[in-house]
Amino acid sequence: MEADRVVHRPATIKAEIPSLKDCMLILCKKKYNFMLATFVNLV
């Protein structure tokens, strides 16, 4: 059981990294869309 826990832990960390990347991408997209909308409103 102890060995299983050690094996599973890096897997969860690996799984969390792409989700963090996705969060950054979503934030960047939202910021970009907001900037784009502001720019369009100015023009």
Tab-separated table of N, CA and C in Angstrom:
chain	number	residue	atom	x	y	z
A	1	MET	N	0.840	-1.209	0.000
A	1	MET	CA	0.000	0.000	0.000
A	1	MET	C	0.875	1.259	0.000
A	2	GLU	N	1.937	1.240	0.780
A	2	GLU	CA	2.826	2.401	0.871
A	2	GLU	C	3.475	2.695	-0.476
A	3	ALA	N	3.895	1.628	-1.177
A	3	ALA	CA	4.536	1.797	-2.483
A	3	ALA	C	3.552	2.401	-3.487
A	4	ASP	N	2.295	1.967	-3.419
A	4	ASP	CA	1.266	2.510	-4.318
A	4	ASP	C	1.142	4.022	-4.145
A	5	ARG	N	1.156	4.451	-2.904
A	5	ARG	CA	1.006	5.876	-2.608
A	5	ARG	C	2.162	6.667	-3.239
A	6	VAL	N	3.368	6.133	-3.127
A	6	VAL	CA	4.550	6.805	-3.684
A	6	VAL	C	4.458	6.869	-5.207
A	7	VAL	N	3.946	5.801	-5.818
A	7	VAL	CA	3.825	5.756	-7.281
A	7	VAL	C	2.762	6.736	-7.768
A	8	HIS	N	1.664	6.833	-7.035
A	8	HIS	CA	0.548	7.677	-7.483
A	8	HIS	C	0.836	9.169	-7.340
A	9	ARG	N	1.651	9.531	-6.383
A	9	ARG	CA	1.880	10.950	-6.108
A	9	ARG	C	2.494	11.698	-7.303
A	10	PRO	N	3.579	11.211	-7.933
A	10	PRO	CA	4.115	11.930	-9.098
A	10	PRO	C	3.091	12.018	-10.228
A	11	ALA	N	2.263	10.998	-10.359
A	11	ALA	CA	1.237	11.001	-11.409
A	11	ALA	C	0.259	12.156	-11.198
A	12	THR	N	-0.134	12.383	-9.951
A	12	THR	CA	-1.070	13.484	-9.676
A	12	THR	C	-0.393	14.823	-9.934
A	13	ILE	N	0.875	14.933	-9.581
A	13	ILE	CA	1.609	16.185	-9.820
A	13	ILE	C	1.683	16.439	-11.328
A	14	LYS	N	1.985	15.389	-12.096
A	14	LYS	CA	2.043	15.516	-13.560
A	14	LYS	C	0.688	15.927	-14.115
A	15	ALA	N	-0.370	15.390	-13.536
A	15	ALA	CA	-1.727	15.700	-14.005
A	15	ALA	C	-2.093	17.149	-13.691
A	16	GLU	N	-1.546	17.678	-12.604
A	16	GLU	CA	-1.868	19.048	-12.205
A	16	GLU	C	-1.152	20.082	-13.060
A	17	ILE	N	0.006	19.747	-13.609
A	17	ILE	CA	0.780	20.717	-14.398
A	17	ILE	C	0.041	21.148	-15.670
A	18	PRO	N	-0.500	20.215	-16.485
A	18	PRO	CA	-1.232	20.663	-17.681
A	18	PRO	C	-2.458	21.502	-17.327
A	19	SER	N	-3.134	21.168	-16.240
A	19	SER	CA	-4.316	21.941	-15.855
A	19	SER	C	-3.910	23.363	-15.478
A	20	LEU	N	-2.733	23.493	-14.877
A	20	LEU	CA	-2.215	24.819	-14.538
A	20	LEU	C	-1.929	25.594	-15.818
A	21	LYS	N	-1.351	24.894	-16.799
A	21	LYS	CA	-1.073	25.507	-18.106
A	21	LYS	C	-2.375	25.960	-18.755
A	22	ASP	N	-3.402	25.103	-18.670
A	22	ASP	CA	-4.715	25.439	-19.242
A	22	ASP	C	-5.276	26.691	-18.585
A	23	CYS	N	-5.124	26.779	-17.267
A	23	CYS	CA	-5.611	27.960	-16.539
A	23	CYS	C	-4.915	29.214	-17.052
A	24	MET	N	-3.607	29.131	-17.249
A	24	MET	CA	-2.846	30.273	-17.755
A	24	MET	C	-3.327	30.646	-19.147
A	25	LEU	N	-3.554	29.630	-19.993
A	25	LEU	CA	-4.032	29.870	-21.357
A	25	LEU	C	-5.387	30.557	-21.343
A	26	ILE	N	-6.284	30.064	-20.494
A	26	ILE	CA	-7.630	30.649	-20.400
A	26	ILE	C	-7.536	32.099	-19.941
A	27	LEU	N	-6.682	32.356	-18.936
A	27	LEU	CA	-6.504	33.725	-18.444
A	27	LEU	C	-5.945	34.619	-19.544
A	28	CYS	N	-4.964	34.110	-20.289
A	28	CYS	CA	-4.368	34.885	-21.385
A	28	CYS	C	-5.411	35.187	-22.453
A	29	LYS	N	-6.229	34.186	-22.777
A	29	LYS	CA	-7.280	34.373	-23.786
A	29	LYS	C	-8.275	35.430	-23.333
A	30	LYS	N	-8.683	35.353	-22.055
A	30	LYS	CA	-9.640	36.328	-21.518
A	30	LYS	C	-9.046	37.729	-21.579
A	31	LYS	N	-7.780	37.846	-21.175
A	31	LYS	CA	-7.113	39.143	-21.180
A	31	LYS	C	-7.005	39.656	-22.614
A	32	TYR	N	-6.639	38.762	-23.544
A	32	TYR	CA	-6.501	39.136	-24.951
A	32	TYR	C	-7.846	39.582	-25.521
A	33	ASN	N	-8.894	38.818	-25.218
A	33	ASN	CA	-10.241	39.170	-25.700
A	33	ASN	C	-10.672	40.523	-25.153
A	34	PHE	N	-10.363	40.768	-23.878
A	34	PHE	CA	-10.716	42.043	-23.246
A	34	PHE	C	-9.971	43.190	-23.934
A	35	MET	N	-8.677	42.996	-24.189
A	35	MET	CA	-7.870	44.018	-24.860
A	35	MET	C	-8.382	44.256	-26.273
A	36	LEU	N	-8.730	43.169	-26.947
A	36	LEU	CA	-9.243	43.257	-28.316
A	36	LEU	C	-10.559	44.032	-28.329
A	37	ALA	N	-11.445	43.718	-27.399
A	37	ALA	CA	-12.740	44.405	-27.308
A	37	ALA	C	-12.538	45.893	-27.020
A	38	THR	N	-11.609	46.195	-26.127
A	38	THR	CA	-11.319	47.595	-25.791
A	38	THR	C	-10.779	48.322	-27.017
A	39	PHE	N	-9.890	47.666	-27.740
A	39	PHE	CA	-9.295	48.258	-28.939
A	39	PHE	C	-10.365	48.523	-29.994
A	40	VAL	N	-11.250	47.555	-30.185
A	40	VAL	CA	-12.336	47.703	-31.164
A	40	VAL	C	-13.249	48.860	-30.761
A	41	ASN	N	-13.529	48.981	-29.469
A	41	ASN	CA	-14.378	50.075	-28.979
A	41	ASN	C	-13.717	51.428	-29.219
A	42	LEU	N	-12.399	51.481	-29.077
A	42	LEU	CA	-11.671	52.734	-29.302
A	42	LEU	C	-11.699	53.109	-30.777
A	43	VAL	N	-11.593	52.132	-31.634
A	43	VAL	CA	-11.613	52.369	-33.092
A	43	VAL	C	-13.066	52.520	-33.532
